[in-house]
Short mmCIF file of C-alpha atoms and ligand atoms in Angstrom, two decimals:
data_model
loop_
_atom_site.label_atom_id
_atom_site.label_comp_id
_atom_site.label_asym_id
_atom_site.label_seq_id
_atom_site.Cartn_x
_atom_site.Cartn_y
_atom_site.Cartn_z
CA UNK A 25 154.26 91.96 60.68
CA UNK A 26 158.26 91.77 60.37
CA UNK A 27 160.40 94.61 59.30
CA UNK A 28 160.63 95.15 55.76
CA UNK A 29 164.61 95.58 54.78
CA UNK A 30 165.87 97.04 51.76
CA UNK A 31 169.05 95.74 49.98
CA UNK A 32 171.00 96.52 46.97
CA UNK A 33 172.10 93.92 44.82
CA UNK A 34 175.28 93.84 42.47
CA UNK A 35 175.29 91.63 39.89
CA UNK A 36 172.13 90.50 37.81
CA UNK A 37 173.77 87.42 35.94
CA UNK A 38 172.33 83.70 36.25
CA UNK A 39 172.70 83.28 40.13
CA UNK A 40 170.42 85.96 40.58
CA UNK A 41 167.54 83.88 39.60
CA UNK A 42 167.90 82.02 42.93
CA UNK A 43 167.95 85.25 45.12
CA UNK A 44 164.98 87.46 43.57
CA UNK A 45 162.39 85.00 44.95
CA UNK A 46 163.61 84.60 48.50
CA UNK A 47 164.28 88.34 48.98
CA UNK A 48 160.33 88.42 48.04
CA UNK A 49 159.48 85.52 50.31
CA UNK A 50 161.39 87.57 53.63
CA UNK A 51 160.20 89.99 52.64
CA UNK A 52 163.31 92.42 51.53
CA UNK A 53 162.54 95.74 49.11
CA UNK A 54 164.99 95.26 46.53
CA UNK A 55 165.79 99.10 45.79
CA UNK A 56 168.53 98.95 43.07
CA UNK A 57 170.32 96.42 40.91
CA UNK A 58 173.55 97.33 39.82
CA UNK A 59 175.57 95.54 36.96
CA UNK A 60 178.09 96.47 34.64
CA UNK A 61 175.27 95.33 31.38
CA UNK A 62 172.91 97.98 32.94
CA UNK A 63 170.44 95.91 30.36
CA UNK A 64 170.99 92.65 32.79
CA UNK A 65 169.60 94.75 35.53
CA UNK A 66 166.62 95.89 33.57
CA UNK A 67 165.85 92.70 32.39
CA UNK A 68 166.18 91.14 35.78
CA UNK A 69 163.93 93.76 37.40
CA UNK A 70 161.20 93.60 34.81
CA UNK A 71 160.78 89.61 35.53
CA UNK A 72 160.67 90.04 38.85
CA UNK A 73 158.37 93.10 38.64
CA UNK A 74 160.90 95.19 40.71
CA UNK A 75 160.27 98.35 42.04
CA UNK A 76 164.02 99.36 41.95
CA UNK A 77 166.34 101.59 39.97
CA UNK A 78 168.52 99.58 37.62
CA UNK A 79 172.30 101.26 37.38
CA UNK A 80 175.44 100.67 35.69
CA UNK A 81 177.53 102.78 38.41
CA UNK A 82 178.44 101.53 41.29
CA UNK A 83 179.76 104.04 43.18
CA UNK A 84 176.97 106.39 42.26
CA UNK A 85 174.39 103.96 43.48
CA UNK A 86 176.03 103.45 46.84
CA UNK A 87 176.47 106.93 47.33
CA UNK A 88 172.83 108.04 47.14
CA UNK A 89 170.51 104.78 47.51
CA UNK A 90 169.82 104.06 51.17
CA UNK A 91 170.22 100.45 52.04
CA UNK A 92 170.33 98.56 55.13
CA UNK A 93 172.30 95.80 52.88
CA UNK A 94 174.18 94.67 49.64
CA UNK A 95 174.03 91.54 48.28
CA UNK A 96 176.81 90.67 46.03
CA UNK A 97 176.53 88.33 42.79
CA UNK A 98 179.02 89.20 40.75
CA UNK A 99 181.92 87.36 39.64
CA UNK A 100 184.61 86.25 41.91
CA UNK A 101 187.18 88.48 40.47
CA UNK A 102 184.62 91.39 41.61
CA UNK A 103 183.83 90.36 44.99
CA UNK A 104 186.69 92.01 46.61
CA UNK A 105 186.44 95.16 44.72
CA UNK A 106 182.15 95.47 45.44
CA UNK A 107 182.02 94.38 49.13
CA UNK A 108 184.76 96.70 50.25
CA UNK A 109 183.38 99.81 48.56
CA UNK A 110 179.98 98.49 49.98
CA UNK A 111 181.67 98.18 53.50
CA UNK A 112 183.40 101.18 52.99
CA UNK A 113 180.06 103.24 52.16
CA UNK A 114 178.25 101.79 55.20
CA UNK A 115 176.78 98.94 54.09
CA UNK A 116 176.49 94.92 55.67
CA UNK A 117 177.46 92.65 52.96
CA UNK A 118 176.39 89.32 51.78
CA UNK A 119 178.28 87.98 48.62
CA UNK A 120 178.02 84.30 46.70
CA UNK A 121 181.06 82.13 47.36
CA UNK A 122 183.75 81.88 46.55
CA UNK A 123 184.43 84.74 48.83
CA UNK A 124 187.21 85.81 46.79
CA UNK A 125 189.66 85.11 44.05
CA UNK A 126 193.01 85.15 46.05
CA UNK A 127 193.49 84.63 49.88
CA UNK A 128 195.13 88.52 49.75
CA UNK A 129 192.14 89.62 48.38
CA UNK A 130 189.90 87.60 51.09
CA UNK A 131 192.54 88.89 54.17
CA UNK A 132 191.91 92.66 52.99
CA UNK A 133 187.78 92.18 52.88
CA UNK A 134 187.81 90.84 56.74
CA UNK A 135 190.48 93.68 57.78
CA UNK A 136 187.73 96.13 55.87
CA UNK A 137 185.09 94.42 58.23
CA UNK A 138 187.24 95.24 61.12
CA UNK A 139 187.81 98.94 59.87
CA UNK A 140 184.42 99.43 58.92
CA UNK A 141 182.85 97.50 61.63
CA UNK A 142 180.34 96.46 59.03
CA UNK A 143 179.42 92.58 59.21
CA UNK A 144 180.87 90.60 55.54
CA UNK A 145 179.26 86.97 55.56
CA UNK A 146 179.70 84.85 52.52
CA UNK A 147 176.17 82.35 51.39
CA UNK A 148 177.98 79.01 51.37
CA UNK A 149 174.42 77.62 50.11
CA UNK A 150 174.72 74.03 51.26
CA UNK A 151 174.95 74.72 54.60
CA UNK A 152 171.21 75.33 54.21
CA UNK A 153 170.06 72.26 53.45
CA UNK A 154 168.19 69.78 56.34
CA UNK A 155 169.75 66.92 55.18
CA UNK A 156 173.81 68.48 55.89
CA UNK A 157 172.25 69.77 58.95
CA UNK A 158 170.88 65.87 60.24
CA UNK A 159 174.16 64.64 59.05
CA UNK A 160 176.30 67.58 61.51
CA UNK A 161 173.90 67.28 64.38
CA UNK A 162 174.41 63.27 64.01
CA UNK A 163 178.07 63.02 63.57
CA UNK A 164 178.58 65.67 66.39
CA UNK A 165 176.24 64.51 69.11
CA UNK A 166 178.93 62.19 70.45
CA UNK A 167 177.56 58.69 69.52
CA UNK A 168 180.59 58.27 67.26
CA UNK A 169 182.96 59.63 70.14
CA UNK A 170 186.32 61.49 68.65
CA UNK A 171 186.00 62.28 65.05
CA UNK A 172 188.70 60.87 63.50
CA UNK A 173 188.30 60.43 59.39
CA UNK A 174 185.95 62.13 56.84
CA UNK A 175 185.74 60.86 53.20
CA UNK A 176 183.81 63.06 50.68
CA UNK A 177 184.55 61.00 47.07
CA UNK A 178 182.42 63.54 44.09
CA UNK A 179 182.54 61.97 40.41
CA UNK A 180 180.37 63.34 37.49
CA UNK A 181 181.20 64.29 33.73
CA UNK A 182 179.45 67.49 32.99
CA UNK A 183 180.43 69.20 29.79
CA UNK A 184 179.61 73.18 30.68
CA UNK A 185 181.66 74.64 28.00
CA UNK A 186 182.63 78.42 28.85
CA UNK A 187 185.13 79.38 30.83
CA UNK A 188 185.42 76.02 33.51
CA UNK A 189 187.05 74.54 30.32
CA UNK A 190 189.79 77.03 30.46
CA UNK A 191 190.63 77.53 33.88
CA UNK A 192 193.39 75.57 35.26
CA UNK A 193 192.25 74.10 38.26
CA UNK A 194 188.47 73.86 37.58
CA UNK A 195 187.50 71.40 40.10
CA UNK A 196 189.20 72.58 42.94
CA UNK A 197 188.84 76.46 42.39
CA UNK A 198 184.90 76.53 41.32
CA UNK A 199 183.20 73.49 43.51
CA UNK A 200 185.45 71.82 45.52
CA UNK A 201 185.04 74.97 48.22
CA UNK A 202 181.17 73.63 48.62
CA UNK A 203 182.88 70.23 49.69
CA UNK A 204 185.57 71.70 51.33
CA UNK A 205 183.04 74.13 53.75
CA UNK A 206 181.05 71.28 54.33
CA UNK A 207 183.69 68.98 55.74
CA UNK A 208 184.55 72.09 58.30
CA UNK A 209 180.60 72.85 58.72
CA UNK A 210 179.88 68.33 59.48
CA UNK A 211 183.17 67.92 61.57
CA UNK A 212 183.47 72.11 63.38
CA UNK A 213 186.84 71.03 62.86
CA UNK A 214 189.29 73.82 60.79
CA UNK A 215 192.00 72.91 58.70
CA UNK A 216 195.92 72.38 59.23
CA UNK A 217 197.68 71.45 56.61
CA UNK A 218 197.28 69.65 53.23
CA UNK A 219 198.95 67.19 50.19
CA UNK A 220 197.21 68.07 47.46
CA UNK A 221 197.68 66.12 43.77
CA UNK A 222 196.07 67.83 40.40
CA UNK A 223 195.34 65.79 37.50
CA UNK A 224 193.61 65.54 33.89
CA UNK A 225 193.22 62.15 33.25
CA UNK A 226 193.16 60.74 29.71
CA UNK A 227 190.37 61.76 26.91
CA UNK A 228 189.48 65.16 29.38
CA UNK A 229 187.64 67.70 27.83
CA UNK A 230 188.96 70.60 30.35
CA UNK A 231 192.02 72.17 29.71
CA UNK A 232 193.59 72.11 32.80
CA UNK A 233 193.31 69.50 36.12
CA UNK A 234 190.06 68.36 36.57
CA UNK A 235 190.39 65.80 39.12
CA UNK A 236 192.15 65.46 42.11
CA UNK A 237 193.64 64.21 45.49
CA UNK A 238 193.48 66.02 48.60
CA UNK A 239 194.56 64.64 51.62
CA UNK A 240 194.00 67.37 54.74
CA UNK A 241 194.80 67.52 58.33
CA UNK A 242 191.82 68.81 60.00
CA UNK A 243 192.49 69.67 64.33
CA UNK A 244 191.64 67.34 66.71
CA UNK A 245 194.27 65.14 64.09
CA UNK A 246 191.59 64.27 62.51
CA UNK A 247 192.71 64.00 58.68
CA UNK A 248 189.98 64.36 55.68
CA UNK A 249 190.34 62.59 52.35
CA UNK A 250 188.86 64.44 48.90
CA UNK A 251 188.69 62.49 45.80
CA UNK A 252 187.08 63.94 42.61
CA UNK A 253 186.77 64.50 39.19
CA UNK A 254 184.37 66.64 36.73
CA UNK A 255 186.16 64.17 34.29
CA UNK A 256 184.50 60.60 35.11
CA UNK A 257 181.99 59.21 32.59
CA UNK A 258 179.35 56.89 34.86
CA UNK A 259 178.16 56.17 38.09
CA UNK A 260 178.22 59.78 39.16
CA UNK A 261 178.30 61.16 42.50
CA UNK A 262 175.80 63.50 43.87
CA UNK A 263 176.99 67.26 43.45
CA UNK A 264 177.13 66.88 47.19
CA UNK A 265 179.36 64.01 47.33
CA UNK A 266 179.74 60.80 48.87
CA UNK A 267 180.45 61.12 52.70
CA UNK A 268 181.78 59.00 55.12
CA UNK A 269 182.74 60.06 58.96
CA UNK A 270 184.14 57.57 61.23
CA UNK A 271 184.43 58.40 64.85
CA UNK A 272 186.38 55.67 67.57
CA UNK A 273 182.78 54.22 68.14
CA UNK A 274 181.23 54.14 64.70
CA UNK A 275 180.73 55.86 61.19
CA UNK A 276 178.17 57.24 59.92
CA UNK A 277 177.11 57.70 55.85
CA UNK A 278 175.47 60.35 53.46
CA UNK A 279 175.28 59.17 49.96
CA UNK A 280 173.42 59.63 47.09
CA UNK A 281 171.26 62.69 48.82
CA UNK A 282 169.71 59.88 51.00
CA UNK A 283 169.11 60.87 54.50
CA UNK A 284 171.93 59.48 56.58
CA UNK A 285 172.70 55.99 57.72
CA UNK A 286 175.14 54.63 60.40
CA UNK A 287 176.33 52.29 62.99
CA UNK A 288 178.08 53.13 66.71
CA UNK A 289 179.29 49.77 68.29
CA UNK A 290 176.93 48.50 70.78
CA UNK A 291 179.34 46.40 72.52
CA UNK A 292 182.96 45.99 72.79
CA UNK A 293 183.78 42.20 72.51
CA UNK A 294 184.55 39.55 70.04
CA UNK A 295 186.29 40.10 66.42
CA UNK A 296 184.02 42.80 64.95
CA UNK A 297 182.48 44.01 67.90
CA UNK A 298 178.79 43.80 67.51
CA UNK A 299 176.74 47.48 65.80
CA UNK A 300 173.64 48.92 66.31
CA UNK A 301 171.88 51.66 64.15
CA UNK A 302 173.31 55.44 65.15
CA UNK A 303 171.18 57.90 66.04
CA UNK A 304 169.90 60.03 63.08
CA UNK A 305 169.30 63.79 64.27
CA UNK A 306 166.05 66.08 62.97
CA UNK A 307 166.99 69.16 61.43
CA UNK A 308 165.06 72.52 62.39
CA UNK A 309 166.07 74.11 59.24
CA UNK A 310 162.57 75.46 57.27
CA UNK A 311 164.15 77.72 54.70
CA UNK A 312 166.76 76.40 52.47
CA UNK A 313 170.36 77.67 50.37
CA UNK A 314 170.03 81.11 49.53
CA UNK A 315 166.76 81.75 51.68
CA UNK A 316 168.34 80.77 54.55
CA UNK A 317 171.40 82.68 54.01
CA UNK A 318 169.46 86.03 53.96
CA UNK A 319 167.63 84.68 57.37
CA UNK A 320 170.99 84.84 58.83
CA UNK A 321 171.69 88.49 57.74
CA UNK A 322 168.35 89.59 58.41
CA UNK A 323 168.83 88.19 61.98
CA UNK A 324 171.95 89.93 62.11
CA UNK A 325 170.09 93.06 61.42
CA UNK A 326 167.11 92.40 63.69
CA UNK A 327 169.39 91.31 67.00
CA UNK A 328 173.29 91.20 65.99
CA UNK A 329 173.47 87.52 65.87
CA UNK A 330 177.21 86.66 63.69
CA UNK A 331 176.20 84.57 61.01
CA UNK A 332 177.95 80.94 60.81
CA UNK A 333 179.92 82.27 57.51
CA UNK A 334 180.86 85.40 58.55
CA UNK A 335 184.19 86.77 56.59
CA UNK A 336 186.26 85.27 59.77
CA UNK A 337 184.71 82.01 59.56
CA UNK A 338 184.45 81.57 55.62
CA UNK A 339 187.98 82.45 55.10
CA UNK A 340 189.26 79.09 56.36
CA UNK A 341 187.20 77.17 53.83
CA UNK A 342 188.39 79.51 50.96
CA UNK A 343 192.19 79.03 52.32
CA UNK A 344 191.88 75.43 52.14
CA UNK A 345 191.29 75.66 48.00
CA UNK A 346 194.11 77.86 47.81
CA UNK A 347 196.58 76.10 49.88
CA UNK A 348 195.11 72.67 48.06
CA UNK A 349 195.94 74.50 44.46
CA UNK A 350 199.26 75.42 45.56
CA UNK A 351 200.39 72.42 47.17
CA UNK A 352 199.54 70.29 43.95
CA UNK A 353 201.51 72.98 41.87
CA UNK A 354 204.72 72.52 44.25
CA UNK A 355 204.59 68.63 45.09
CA UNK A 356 204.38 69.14 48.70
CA UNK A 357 203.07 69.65 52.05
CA UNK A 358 201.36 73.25 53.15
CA UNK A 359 200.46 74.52 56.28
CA UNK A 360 197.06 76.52 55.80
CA UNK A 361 197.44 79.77 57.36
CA UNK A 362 194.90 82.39 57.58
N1 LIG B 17 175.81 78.93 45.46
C1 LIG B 17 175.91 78.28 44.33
O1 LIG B 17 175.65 77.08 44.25
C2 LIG B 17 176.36 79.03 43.11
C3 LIG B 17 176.01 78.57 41.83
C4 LIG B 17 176.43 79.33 40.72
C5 LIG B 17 177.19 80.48 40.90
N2 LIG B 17 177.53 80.87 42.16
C6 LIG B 17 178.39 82.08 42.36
O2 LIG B 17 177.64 83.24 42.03
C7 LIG B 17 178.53 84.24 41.50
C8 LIG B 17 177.98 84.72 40.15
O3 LIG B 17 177.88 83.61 39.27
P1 LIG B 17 176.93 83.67 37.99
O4 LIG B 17 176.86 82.27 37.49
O5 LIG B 17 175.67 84.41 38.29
O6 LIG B 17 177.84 84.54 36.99
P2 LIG B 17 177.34 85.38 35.72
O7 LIG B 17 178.55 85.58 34.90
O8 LIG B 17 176.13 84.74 35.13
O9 LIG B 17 176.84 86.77 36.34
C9 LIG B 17 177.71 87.68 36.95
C10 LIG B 17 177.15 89.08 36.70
O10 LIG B 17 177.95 90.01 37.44
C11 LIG B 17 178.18 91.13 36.60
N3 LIG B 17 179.39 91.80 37.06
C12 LIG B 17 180.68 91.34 36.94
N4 LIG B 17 181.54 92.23 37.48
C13 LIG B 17 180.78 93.23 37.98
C14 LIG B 17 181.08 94.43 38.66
N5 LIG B 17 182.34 94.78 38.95
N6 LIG B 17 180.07 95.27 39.02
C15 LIG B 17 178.79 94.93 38.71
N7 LIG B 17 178.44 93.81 38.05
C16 LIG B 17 179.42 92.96 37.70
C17 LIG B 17 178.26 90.58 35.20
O11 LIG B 17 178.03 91.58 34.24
C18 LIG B 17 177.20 89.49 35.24
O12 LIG B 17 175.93 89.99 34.83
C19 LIG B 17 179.91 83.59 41.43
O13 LIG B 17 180.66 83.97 42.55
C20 LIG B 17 179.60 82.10 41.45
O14 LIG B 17 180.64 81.30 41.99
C21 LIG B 17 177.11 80.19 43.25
#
C-alpha cells in the first residue's frame, strides 16, 4: 500500500474539476480547500465528498493545516502571491500554468524556491499525454539526425465570451504557452530569441490580437515557426496543433491528434532521394495531464526526483510568451532572457 499524502488546494474554480478525481485516484487526502468564495470551496468539497476544511483565509490555513503539499488553481494574477506564501510556510508547490502573470513575478517564485529550498513545479498538462510523448521519443531518437525546423500551425474559432474577449493578446498570453512548452518539451531545445507579429484580422470577435506570427530561434539554430488564430472560421486545428519537425535526414508529422507519421531518407542518391517510414516510438506514459503531473510531485516526495517542469525549467516556456508579446508590441527582434 503507497503512502497516503495530504495536500492543500487553493482555488476551487472550474479547473478544479480535473484535479479532485486524480488526487482520489493517487491516492492524496485533500485536507483543506481554500478560495476567496469560501462557498466555491464548500461546494467543491461536498461533490467530491471531501473530508477537508473549506476556508476563505489563506494565511490562516497555511499556518495551522499540516500539509506535505499545495496545489495551486487560482488565477494567474494569484499564482505568485499563493505559491510564495505556500513556499514561504514550508510547503512544495504545484500550480496550473501559466506559471505567472509577468516574467518578474515568475523570477521572484524560483528565487523563493532557492530561499526556501522548497521544490515549485508548474502542471504544463500536455506534456502528459502518450501521444506528445511518441512524438518526443521519435523526433529525438536520432533517425531524423540534427533537428533543424519545427512548425506548430493552431486555427479554430471559439467564441468563449468572458474575459479572453478583453484581453489584449488572448492567443498568445492564455494558450499559446501549451504550444510554446511543447515545442521545448518535442525538440529539448530552449529558446533564443524571437520576431513576433500580433494581429486581429477582419470581422474578429476579440478585442485585442487574436492571431499571430512567431518566428523563434530555438539552440542548436534550430528556428521554430508558430502560426495561429482563435479567429479562423473552418477547417480547425486540433487544440494541440499541427506539427511538423524536420531533421537533416527526414521529418516527421503529428496532426489532427493522429499518432505520428514520418519519413527518414533511406538512401542518399538521385533527385529526391528515396524515403522509408521513420520509426514511431511507444510511450510508457499510463496516467495522463493532471494525473500525471501529481505523479511527478508525489515522486518528488517519495525519492527527490526534480520534476520535468520544475520553476527552473517552466520559466523558459513562460519567457517565450512574454518576450513573443513584447516583440510584436515593439516591431522587432528580442533576445529571451531568463
Ligand atoms: N491545464 C489546462 O489545460 C488549463 C485549462 C483551464 C485553466 N487552466 C488554468 O487553471 C487556472 C485556473 O483557471 P480556472 O478556469 O479554474 O479559473 P476560475 O476563474 O474558474 O477559478 C479560479 C478560482 O480561484 C479563486 N481565486 C482567485 N484568486 C484567489 C486567491 N488569491 N486565493 C484563493 N482563491 C483565489 C477564484 O475565486 C476562483 O474560484 C488558471 O491558471 C488557468 O490558466 C489550465
Amino acid at each position: 500500500m503507497s503512502q497516503t499524502f495530504r495536500a492543500i488546494v487553493v482555488g476551487a474554480g472550474s479547473i478544479s474539476n480535473a484535479w479532485f478525481k486524480p488526487l482520489a485516484e493517487e491516492p492524496v487526502k485533500v485536507v483543506a480547500v481554500v478560495d476567496l468564495n469560501l462557498q466555491a470551496a464548500k461546494d467543491q468539497i461536498a461533490k467530491y465528498e471531501l473530508d477537508a476544511i473549506a476556508s476563505d483565509d489563506l494565511d490562516q490555513t497555511l499556518a495551522e493545516i499540516d500539509a506535505d503539499f499545495v496545489i495551486d488553481l487560482t488565477i494567474p494574477e494569484a499564482h505568485c502571491m499563493v505559491c510564495c506564501k505556500a513556499m514561504e510556510a514550508g510547503f512544495h508547490v504545484v500550480s496550473e500554468k501559466p506559471m505567472a502573470a509577468s516574467m518578474d513575478e515568475a523570477r521572484k517564485m524560483v528565487a523563493t524556491s532557492e530561499k526556501t529550498g522548497k521544490l515549485y513545479m508548474v502542471s504544463q498538462s500536455r506534456r502528459w499525454e502518450p501521444i506528445h510523448d511518441q512524438y518526443r521519443r521519435s523526433v529525438t531518437n536520432g533517425q531524423l539526425g540534427q533537428l533543424t525546423t519545427v512548425n506548430c500551425d493552431f486555427y479554430l474559432a471559439p467564441h468563449f465570451g468572458g474575459f479572453r474577449d478583453q484581453m489584449q493578446s488572448p492567443l498568445i498570453l492564455d494558450m499559446a504557452i501549451h504550444h510554446f512548452d511543447l515545442a521545448r518539451y518535442f525538440t529539448n531545445a530552449d529558446p533564443v530569441a524571437v520576431y513576433a507579429h500580433e494581429f486581429n484580422p477582419h470581422g474578429s470577435w476579440y478585442k485585442g490580437d487574436v492571431a499571430t506570427t512567431c518566428i523563434f530561434e530555438m539552440s542548436n539554430g534550430m528556428v521554430f515557426t508558430y502560426r495561429g488564430s482563435w479567429c479562423a472560421q473552418g477547417c480547425g486545428t486540433s487544440w494541440n496543433g499541427h506539427w511538423r519537425i524536420v531533421g537533416e535526414n527526414g521529418t516527421i508529422l503529428y496532426e489532427k491528434d493522429q499518432p505520428p507519421t514520418g519519413e527518414v531518407v533511406e538512401k542518399a542518391e538521385g533527385f529526391f532521394y528515396p524515403c522509408k517510414d521513420a520509426v514511431i516510438e511507444d510511450s510508457p506514459i499510463e496516467h495522463k495531464t493532471m494525473r500525471g503531473a501529481l505523479r511527478e510531485m508525489l515522486t518528488f516526495l517519495r525519492d527527490g526526483t526534480k520534476p520535468q517542469t520544475e520553476c527552473h525549467d517552466n520559466i523558459k516556456s513562460l519567457a517565450m510568451v512574454f518576450a513573443a508579446m513584447q516583440s510584436s508590441r515593439e516591431g522587432k527582434r528580442i533576445t529571451i532572457e531568463i
